[in-house]
Every structure is written in C-alpha cells, then in structure tokens.
XYZ file of N, CA, C and O in Angstrom:
588
model
N 112.015 -45.813 -58.489
C 111.315 -46.736 -59.396
C 111.816 -46.472 -60.811
O 111.835 -45.347 -61.275
N 112.217 -47.513 -61.510
C 112.712 -47.333 -62.862
C 111.609 -47.640 -63.887
O 110.526 -48.107 -63.550
N 111.942 -47.387 -65.159
C 110.967 -47.527 -66.247
C 110.418 -48.949 -66.353
O 109.227 -49.146 -66.556
N 111.253 -49.956 -66.210
C 110.774 -51.335 -66.357
C 109.786 -51.694 -65.265
O 108.833 -52.442 -65.499
N 109.967 -51.170 -64.050
C 108.993 -51.417 -62.981
C 107.643 -50.785 -63.301
O 106.592 -51.377 -63.062
N 107.669 -49.553 -63.846
C 106.419 -48.878 -64.223
C 105.743 -49.623 -65.360
O 104.538 -49.866 -65.329
N 106.529 -50.038 -66.367
C 105.955 -50.767 -67.495
C 105.343 -52.086 -67.026
O 104.246 -52.446 -67.438
N 106.048 -52.810 -66.161
C 105.508 -54.071 -65.649
C 104.213 -53.842 -64.866
O 103.258 -54.612 -64.986
N 104.164 -52.787 -64.067
C 102.956 -52.462 -63.317
C 101.815 -52.128 -64.277
O 100.697 -52.634 -64.129
N 102.086 -51.285 -65.283
C 101.055 -50.921 -66.262
C 100.565 -52.142 -67.030
O 99.378 -52.286 -67.302
N 101.492 -53.030 -67.411
C 101.119 -54.247 -68.141
C 100.220 -55.135 -67.280
O 99.203 -55.638 -67.750
N 100.583 -55.313 -66.022
C 99.754 -56.125 -65.114
C 98.372 -55.505 -64.928
O 97.353 -56.199 -64.925
N 98.329 -54.190 -64.772
C 97.054 -53.491 -64.588
C 96.182 -53.610 -65.836
O 94.988 -53.894 -65.751
N 96.776 -53.419 -67.023
C 96.037 -53.545 -68.277
C 95.535 -54.981 -68.448
O 94.370 -55.212 -68.792
N 96.383 -55.971 -68.204
C 95.989 -57.373 -68.337
C 94.847 -57.728 -67.391
O 93.918 -58.448 -67.767
N 94.908 -57.218 -66.155
C 93.850 -57.505 -65.184
C 92.523 -56.887 -65.630
O 91.471 -57.524 -65.536
N 92.579 -55.651 -66.145
C 91.354 -55.003 -66.630
C 90.814 -55.725 -67.847
O 89.603 -55.963 -67.957
N 91.692 -56.116 -68.757
C 91.269 -56.846 -69.947
C 90.636 -58.183 -69.549
O 89.621 -58.590 -70.122
N 91.202 -58.843 -68.571
C 90.654 -60.129 -68.115
C 89.247 -59.949 -67.535
O 88.359 -60.743 -67.790
N 89.046 -58.893 -66.758
C 87.746 -58.615 -66.128
C 86.705 -58.096 -67.106
O 85.538 -58.443 -67.021
N 87.120 -57.184 -68.010
C 86.151 -56.406 -68.785
C 86.212 -56.622 -70.291
O 85.499 -55.959 -71.034
N 87.037 -57.533 -70.760
C 87.218 -57.740 -72.203
C 85.903 -58.075 -72.890
O 85.107 -58.874 -72.413
N 85.706 -57.431 -74.015
C 84.597 -57.736 -74.908
C 85.219 -57.991 -76.279
O 86.060 -57.221 -76.736
N 84.813 -59.080 -76.899
C 85.303 -59.386 -78.235
C 84.279 -58.889 -79.243
O 83.107 -59.260 -79.171
N 84.706 -58.008 -80.139
C 83.829 -57.469 -81.174
C 84.295 -57.985 -82.524
O 85.470 -58.293 -82.708
N 83.359 -58.085 -83.471
C 83.661 -58.575 -84.809
C 83.870 -57.431 -85.779
O 83.166 -56.415 -85.701
N 84.795 -57.611 -86.691
C 84.998 -56.655 -87.775
C 83.744 -56.658 -88.660
O 83.166 -57.715 -88.917
N 83.305 -55.487 -89.122
C 82.088 -55.394 -89.930
C 82.240 -56.101 -91.279
O 81.337 -56.798 -91.727
N 83.371 -55.922 -91.932
C 83.558 -56.456 -93.279
C 84.067 -57.901 -93.295
O 83.934 -58.580 -94.296
N 84.664 -58.362 -92.213
C 85.198 -59.727 -92.150
C 84.858 -60.308 -90.780
O 85.586 -60.102 -89.805
N 83.746 -61.042 -90.697
C 83.260 -61.532 -89.401
C 84.191 -62.565 -88.773
O 84.037 -62.893 -87.598
N 85.164 -63.077 -89.518
C 86.129 -64.000 -88.921
C 87.219 -63.245 -88.162
O 87.960 -63.837 -87.383
N 87.307 -61.938 -88.381
C 88.298 -61.102 -87.698
C 87.643 -60.507 -86.449
O 86.555 -59.937 -86.525
N 88.303 -60.678 -85.296
C 87.762 -60.155 -84.044
C 88.803 -59.277 -83.353
O 90.002 -59.388 -83.623
N 88.307 -58.411 -82.461
C 89.169 -57.523 -81.687
C 88.772 -57.629 -80.218
O 87.585 -57.562 -79.891
N 89.751 -57.787 -79.336
C 89.512 -57.771 -77.904
C 89.730 -56.355 -77.406
O 90.815 -55.790 -77.571
N 88.696 -55.789 -76.794
C 88.730 -54.403 -76.327
C 88.017 -54.320 -74.981
O 87.338 -55.246 -74.575
N 88.182 -53.192 -74.312
C 87.255 -52.841 -73.242
C 86.876 -51.388 -73.419
O 87.552 -50.634 -74.114
N 85.737 -51.020 -72.861
C 85.125 -49.725 -73.120
C 85.117 -48.843 -71.892
O 85.051 -49.319 -70.768
N 85.117 -47.560 -72.146
C 84.841 -46.546 -71.136
C 83.934 -45.529 -71.792
O 84.169 -45.097 -72.916
N 82.872 -45.162 -71.103
C 81.962 -44.142 -71.612
C 82.150 -42.883 -70.789
O 82.638 -42.941 -69.664
N 81.740 -41.762 -71.341
C 81.850 -40.505 -70.613
C 81.062 -40.601 -69.315
O 79.884 -40.939 -69.317
N 81.729 -40.317 -68.226
C 81.112 -40.319 -66.901
C 80.396 -41.640 -66.627
O 79.372 -41.675 -65.970
N 80.907 -42.730 -67.214
C 80.407 -44.082 -66.993
C 78.928 -44.228 -67.350
O 78.223 -45.066 -66.833
N 78.447 -43.404 -68.255
C 77.066 -43.482 -68.712
C 77.038 -43.476 -70.222
O 78.056 -43.501 -70.885
N 75.851 -43.424 -70.776
C 75.757 -43.407 -72.227
C 75.933 -41.989 -72.750
O 75.548 -41.027 -72.119
N 76.529 -41.900 -73.910
C 76.767 -40.625 -74.551
C 75.656 -40.410 -75.579
O 75.416 -41.287 -76.405
N 74.974 -39.279 -75.560
C 73.876 -39.074 -76.504
C 74.321 -39.050 -77.957
O 73.525 -39.242 -78.856
N 75.601 -38.850 -78.206
C 76.109 -38.849 -79.579
C 76.531 -40.232 -80.032
O 77.060 -40.384 -81.125
N 76.339 -41.261 -79.208
C 76.704 -42.620 -79.586
C 78.191 -42.860 -79.631
O 78.664 -43.730 -80.346
N 78.975 -42.101 -78.851
C 80.429 -42.266 -78.849
C 80.854 -43.132 -77.669
O 80.293 -43.036 -76.587
N 81.848 -43.966 -77.908
C 82.449 -44.756 -76.835
C 83.962 -44.683 -76.964
O 84.495 -44.491 -78.053
N 84.649 -44.788 -75.848
C 86.110 -44.850 -75.856
C 86.483 -46.308 -75.684
O 85.992 -46.982 -74.794
N 87.358 -46.799 -76.574
C 87.803 -48.180 -76.494
C 89.288 -48.233 -76.158
O 90.049 -47.348 -76.532
N 89.661 -49.262 -75.421
C 91.043 -49.521 -75.049
C 91.416 -50.885 -75.615
O 90.617 -51.822 -75.536
N 92.614 -50.994 -76.178
C 93.027 -52.259 -76.768
C 94.547 -52.342 -76.806
O 95.246 -51.336 -76.790
N 95.036 -53.566 -76.835
C 96.470 -53.823 -76.871
C 97.072 -53.238 -78.144
O 96.429 -53.199 -79.191
N 98.321 -52.810 -78.072
C 98.961 -52.196 -79.229
C 99.148 -53.155 -80.393
O 99.322 -52.716 -81.518
N 99.064 -54.451 -80.170
C 99.192 -55.385 -81.285
C 97.845 -55.717 -81.927
O 97.771 -56.547 -82.816
N 96.779 -55.041 -81.505
C 95.456 -55.223 -82.095
C 95.358 -54.347 -83.345
O 95.636 -53.151 -83.281
N 94.939 -54.901 -84.488
C 94.923 -54.126 -85.745
C 93.709 -53.202 -85.881
O 92.935 -53.296 -86.820
N 93.550 -52.287 -84.932
C 92.477 -51.286 -84.992
C 93.122 -49.955 -85.342
O 94.114 -49.561 -84.737
N 92.519 -49.263 -86.318
C 93.016 -47.954 -86.714
C 91.814 -47.080 -87.060
O 90.673 -47.547 -87.035
N 92.056 -45.839 -87.391
C 90.970 -44.947 -87.808
C 90.285 -45.561 -89.025
O 90.947 -45.980 -89.972
N 88.962 -45.651 -88.986
C 88.207 -46.234 -90.085
C 87.828 -47.685 -89.871
O 87.021 -48.224 -90.617
N 88.386 -48.327 -88.851
C 87.998 -49.706 -88.550
C 86.526 -49.712 -88.137
O 86.089 -48.871 -87.355
N 85.778 -50.663 -88.679
C 84.352 -50.765 -88.350
C 84.124 -52.093 -87.655
O 84.589 -53.133 -88.103
N 83.414 -52.033 -86.510
C 83.152 -53.254 -85.758
C 81.696 -53.310 -85.328
O 80.996 -52.292 -85.313
N 81.249 -54.518 -84.985
C 79.863 -54.747 -84.580
C 79.844 -55.112 -83.105
O 80.571 -56.002 -82.661
N 78.999 -54.416 -82.349
C 78.802 -54.669 -80.926
C 77.303 -54.710 -80.663
O 76.603 -53.714 -80.906
N 76.803 -55.841 -80.230
C 75.376 -55.998 -79.906
C 74.486 -55.520 -81.054
O 73.578 -54.711 -80.853
N 74.754 -55.970 -82.253
C 73.981 -55.649 -83.451
C 74.074 -54.191 -83.890
O 73.351 -53.770 -84.790
N 74.916 -53.403 -83.261
C 75.154 -52.020 -83.693
C 76.549 -51.939 -84.306
O 77.487 -52.583 -83.837
N 76.671 -51.142 -85.344
C 77.954 -50.967 -86.017
C 78.583 -49.652 -85.562
O 77.901 -48.629 -85.465
N 79.880 -49.684 -85.299
C 80.640 -48.513 -84.875
C 81.804 -48.304 -85.834
O 82.343 -49.266 -86.378
N 82.189 -47.049 -86.009
C 83.366 -46.718 -86.805
C 84.348 -45.982 -85.896
O 83.965 -45.086 -85.140
N 85.614 -46.378 -85.954
C 86.662 -45.756 -85.151
C 87.039 -44.434 -85.814
O 87.391 -44.408 -86.997
N 86.941 -43.345 -85.063
C 87.172 -42.009 -85.631
C 88.467 -41.365 -85.167
O 88.839 -40.308 -85.671
N 89.153 -41.979 -84.205
C 90.432 -41.422 -83.762
C 91.255 -42.530 -83.124
O 90.724 -43.556 -82.710
N 92.538 -42.307 -83.089
C 93.405 -43.189 -82.304
C 94.432 -42.299 -81.639
O 95.190 -41.603 -82.298
N 94.415 -42.334 -80.311
C 95.305 -41.481 -79.545
C 96.740 -41.980 -79.631
O 96.992 -43.127 -79.991
N 97.650 -41.094 -79.263
C 99.057 -41.487 -79.185
C 99.216 -42.570 -78.136
O 98.299 -42.876 -77.372
N 100.416 -43.109 -78.078
C 100.699 -44.153 -77.096
C 100.333 -43.676 -75.700
O 100.795 -42.629 -75.250
N 99.494 -44.444 -75.036
C 99.218 -44.164 -73.627
C 100.379 -44.688 -72.793
O 100.659 -44.207 -71.729
N 100.988 -45.708 -73.312
C 102.135 -46.358 -72.695
C 102.730 -47.229 -73.793
O 102.380 -47.081 -74.953
N 103.573 -48.147 -73.446
C 104.068 -49.097 -74.439
C 103.159 -50.317 -74.502
O 103.558 -51.354 -75.006
N 101.943 -50.200 -73.993
C 101.096 -51.363 -73.799
C 99.789 -51.295 -74.575
O 99.378 -52.250 -75.209
N 99.109 -50.148 -74.551
C 97.785 -50.075 -75.166
C 97.549 -48.748 -75.860
O 98.286 -47.789 -75.678
N 96.501 -48.737 -76.701
C 96.014 -47.528 -77.359
C 94.587 -47.261 -76.884
O 93.889 -48.176 -76.429
N 94.150 -46.031 -77.050
C 92.749 -45.685 -76.859
C 92.245 -45.060 -78.154
O 93.003 -44.447 -78.895
N 90.973 -45.250 -78.411
C 90.343 -44.678 -79.600
C 88.921 -44.282 -79.268
O 88.319 -44.807 -78.331
N 88.385 -43.378 -80.070
C 86.964 -43.056 -80.002
C 86.277 -43.775 -81.155
O 86.813 -43.839 -82.260
N 85.087 -44.291 -80.882
C 84.281 -44.924 -81.916
C 82.889 -44.311 -81.864
O 82.381 -43.980 -80.794
N 82.273 -44.143 -83.026
C 80.956 -43.530 -83.137
C 79.983 -44.561 -83.698
O 80.309 -45.262 -84.666
N 78.816 -44.633 -83.100
C 77.785 -45.562 -83.554
C 77.244 -45.110 -84.910
O 76.906 -43.940 -85.104
N 77.189 -46.033 -85.860
C 76.671 -45.715 -87.191
C 75.151 -45.620 -87.129
O 74.489 -46.530 -86.609
N 74.612 -44.527 -87.646
C 73.171 -44.309 -87.555
C 72.463 -44.367 -88.905
O 71.252 -44.198 -88.971
N 73.194 -44.609 -89.980
C 72.588 -44.750 -91.297
C 73.555 -45.530 -92.190
O 74.599 -45.982 -91.730
N 73.219 -45.696 -93.444
C 74.098 -46.421 -94.368
C 73.810 -45.978 -95.787
O 72.793 -45.322 -96.054
N 74.701 -46.328 -96.683
C 74.445 -46.124 -98.104
C 74.840 -47.404 -98.831
O 75.624 -48.216 -98.322
N 74.277 -47.620 -99.988
C 74.518 -48.838 -100.749
C 75.272 -48.492 -102.021
O 74.910 -47.545 -102.716
N 76.316 -49.263 -102.300
C 77.120 -49.049 -103.501
C 77.262 -50.373 -104.240
O 77.146 -51.443 -103.653
N 77.512 -50.275 -105.534
C 77.748 -51.473 -106.328
C 79.244 -51.714 -106.420
O 80.010 -50.821 -106.777
N 79.687 -52.927 -106.074
C 81.090 -53.295 -106.148
C 81.354 -53.964 -107.487
O 80.847 -55.065 -107.746
N 82.145 -53.302 -108.335
C 82.495 -53.872 -109.640
C 83.338 -55.133 -109.494
O 83.220 -56.052 -110.287
N 84.181 -55.179 -108.474
C 85.048 -56.349 -108.297
C 84.274 -57.556 -107.787
O 84.587 -58.687 -108.132
N 83.256 -57.331 -106.944
C 82.479 -58.439 -106.379
C 81.161 -58.668 -107.126
O 80.459 -59.627 -106.844
N 80.809 -57.756 -108.019
C 79.575 -57.847 -108.809
C 78.341 -58.013 -107.922
O 77.509 -58.891 -108.134
N 78.264 -57.155 -106.917
C 77.113 -57.160 -106.010
C 77.010 -55.815 -105.314
O 77.961 -55.036 -105.307
N 75.845 -55.569 -104.718
C 75.647 -54.356 -103.932
C 76.149 -54.581 -102.513
O 75.973 -55.662 -101.943
N 76.779 -53.563 -101.951
C 77.346 -53.640 -100.606
C 76.779 -52.491 -99.787
O 76.748 -51.349 -100.252
N 76.332 -52.787 -98.578
C 75.849 -51.762 -97.663
C 77.026 -51.232 -96.855
O 77.766 -52.007 -96.249
N 77.197 -49.920 -96.862
C 78.293 -49.272 -96.149
C 77.694 -48.440 -95.018
O 77.041 -47.427 -95.265
N 77.869 -48.879 -93.767
C 77.341 -48.093 -92.645
C 78.138 -46.806 -92.463
O 79.323 -46.741 -92.794
N 77.476 -45.802 -91.915
C 78.164 -44.548 -91.637
C 77.444 -43.819 -90.517
O 76.294 -44.117 -90.195
N 78.117 -42.870 -89.940
C 77.547 -42.011 -88.905
C 77.478 -40.606 -89.485
O 78.469 -40.088 -89.981
N 76.305 -40.017 -89.439
C 76.104 -38.660 -89.948
C 75.923 -37.746 -88.750
O 75.055 -37.982 -87.918
N 76.763 -36.739 -88.652
C 76.709 -35.812 -87.526
C 76.545 -34.387 -88.026
O 77.354 -33.890 -88.779
N 75.458 -33.766 -87.616
C 75.235 -32.366 -87.950
C 74.092 -31.830 -87.108
O 73.242 -32.580 -86.656
N 74.076 -30.554 -86.902
C 72.970 -29.933 -86.183
C 71.957 -29.325 -87.139
O 70.883 -28.934 -86.743
N 72.334 -29.246 -88.410
C 71.495 -28.510 -89.343
C 70.814 -29.369 -90.386
O 70.100 -28.855 -91.227
N 71.057 -30.674 -90.376
C 70.493 -31.487 -91.439
C 70.235 -32.893 -90.917
O 71.037 -33.444 -90.180
N 69.110 -33.470 -91.267
C 68.785 -34.835 -90.891
C 68.730 -35.680 -92.145
O 68.075 -35.322 -93.117
N 69.418 -36.800 -92.119
C 69.466 -37.700 -93.264
C 68.647 -38.942 -92.947
O 68.812 -39.546 -91.906
N 67.729 -39.300 -93.826
C 66.994 -40.547 -93.670
C 67.353 -41.442 -94.836
O 67.750 -40.982 -95.902
N 67.213 -42.728 -94.637
C 67.602 -43.695 -95.676
C 66.833 -43.466 -96.965
O 65.683 -43.064 -96.961
N 67.504 -43.748 -98.079
C 66.919 -43.710 -99.417
C 66.456 -42.322 -99.848
O 65.528 -42.204 -100.634
N 67.044 -41.288 -99.310
C 66.726 -39.927 -99.733
C 67.898 -39.337 -100.488
O 69.038 -39.742 -100.304
N 67.624 -38.389 -101.305
C 68.671 -37.645 -102.003
C 69.064 -36.478 -101.117
O 68.209 -35.798 -100.556
N 70.365 -36.260 -100.988
C 70.830 -35.139 -100.172
C 70.849 -33.887 -101.033
O 71.534 -33.820 -102.045
N 70.072 -32.887 -100.648
C 70.079 -31.592 -101.313
C 70.292 -30.536 -100.244
O 69.552 -30.483 -99.273
N 71.297 -29.712 -100.431
C 71.582 -28.684 -99.442
C 71.830 -27.359 -100.134
O 72.546 -27.300 -101.115
N 71.228 -26.321 -99.601
C 71.484 -24.984 -100.102
C 72.683 -24.405 -99.364
O 73.571 -23.815 -99.945
N 72.719 -24.608 -98.055
C 73.862 -24.189 -97.248
C 73.924 -25.087 -96.029
O 72.987 -25.808 -95.725
N 75.038 -25.053 -95.336
C 75.221 -25.911 -94.175
C 76.274 -26.960 -94.468
O 76.937 -26.926 -95.490
N 76.401 -27.894 -93.556
C 77.396 -28.942 -93.757
C 76.929 -30.230 -93.115
O 76.131 -30.225 -92.199
N 77.429 -31.316 -93.637
C 77.153 -32.642 -93.102
C 78.499 -33.338 -92.943
O 79.330 -33.306 -93.846
N 78.720 -33.953 -91.798
C 79.927 -34.735 -91.570
C 79.539 -36.201 -91.573
O 78.636 -36.609 -90.850
N 80.202 -36.983 -92.410
C 79.915 -38.413 -92.517
C 81.172 -39.174 -92.129
O 82.242 -38.946 -92.686
N 81.042 -40.097 -91.160
C 82.141 -40.963 -90.750
C 81.874 -42.359 -91.286
O 80.782 -42.910 -91.082
N 82.838 -42.941 -91.957
C 82.749 -44.327 -92.404
C 84.160 -44.865 -92.565
O 85.131 -44.107 -92.497
N 84.271 -46.157 -92.799
C 85.571 -46.765 -92.974
C 86.218 -46.350 -94.274
O 85.542 -46.057 -95.253
N 87.538 -46.314 -94.293
C 88.280 -45.990 -95.505
C 88.594 -47.291 -96.221
O 89.520 -48.009 -95.854
N 87.779 -47.610 -97.222
C 87.972 -48.843 -97.977
C 87.484 -48.654 -99.403
O 87.013 -47.587 -99.765
N 87.603 -49.681 -100.214
C 87.244 -49.552 -101.628
C 85.753 -49.297 -101.826
O 85.351 -48.723 -102.834
N 84.901 -49.712 -100.889
C 83.470 -49.488 -101.029
C 83.109 -48.019 -100.837
O 82.335 -47.446 -101.583
N 83.684 -47.414 -99.809
C 83.299 -46.037 -99.497
C 84.099 -45.046 -100.317
O 83.720 -43.931 -100.489
C-alpha cells in the first residue's frame, strides 16, 4: 500500500465522519463566521473540566485562542495538535466559565470577553476584585485586542 492509497482512505474516512457527525459552530466575535467540526469527549462522556476534543479540516481557520459558541456555551481553543494526517487537525477546547468586561477605545463601547479560569486554590465570581496572597490562577481566553 502506498502513501496515496492511505491518504485517500483517510480522506474518505474523515469525510464520512464529518458527514455523519458535523456540527457547525459560530465564532464568538463574528457570528457570520462558522466552523464545521466534530467532537470527541474523554471516554465518550462529559469531562468535569468542560474540555472537549474537536476535529476539523486543515483548511478551517481554527487556531489556539479561537472562541466559538456551541449550544449557548462559549469555548476557547487551548491547543492545536500537530498534523494527524494531511487531512485534519485536532484541538482541545475549554468551556468558558466566567468573563470580564473591557472598554474598547476603537469601538467606543464595552465588550464582554469570556474566559475559562482553572485553579484548585481560588474561585472567581463575576464582578469581584481578584486579591491573592499566594497561589496561582490560570485564565484561558482568545488572543485579540480586547483581551
């Protein structure tokens, strides 16, 4: 079996899975922009950390920091794996569990920036000031002019 036969088989398999399981999600910042993906969860169940693995064609403009909306929940892409093949990429996305509001000087308005806060030592609630004596907080959000 040569490389082109394997690539053709992988392409057919990916296309068949995409046809069966494709979900179109909207970009958080530009609702006219959509991404066709399919999901895999750990052990085919829900992950308590709100993480999902997404699969998408290599020509899909998803990268680390891309934020998308799925069923009224916002997710931020936190990784993008190397080429699985010449056909698709996989990424991890984390469900955003809080947000912060910033003023955009260019748009002259307030913008809500969703983010995911992950830590075992600190709980963040909306509209609170973060004060820490020791410990750490990890915040995931998109890399853009707002954040």
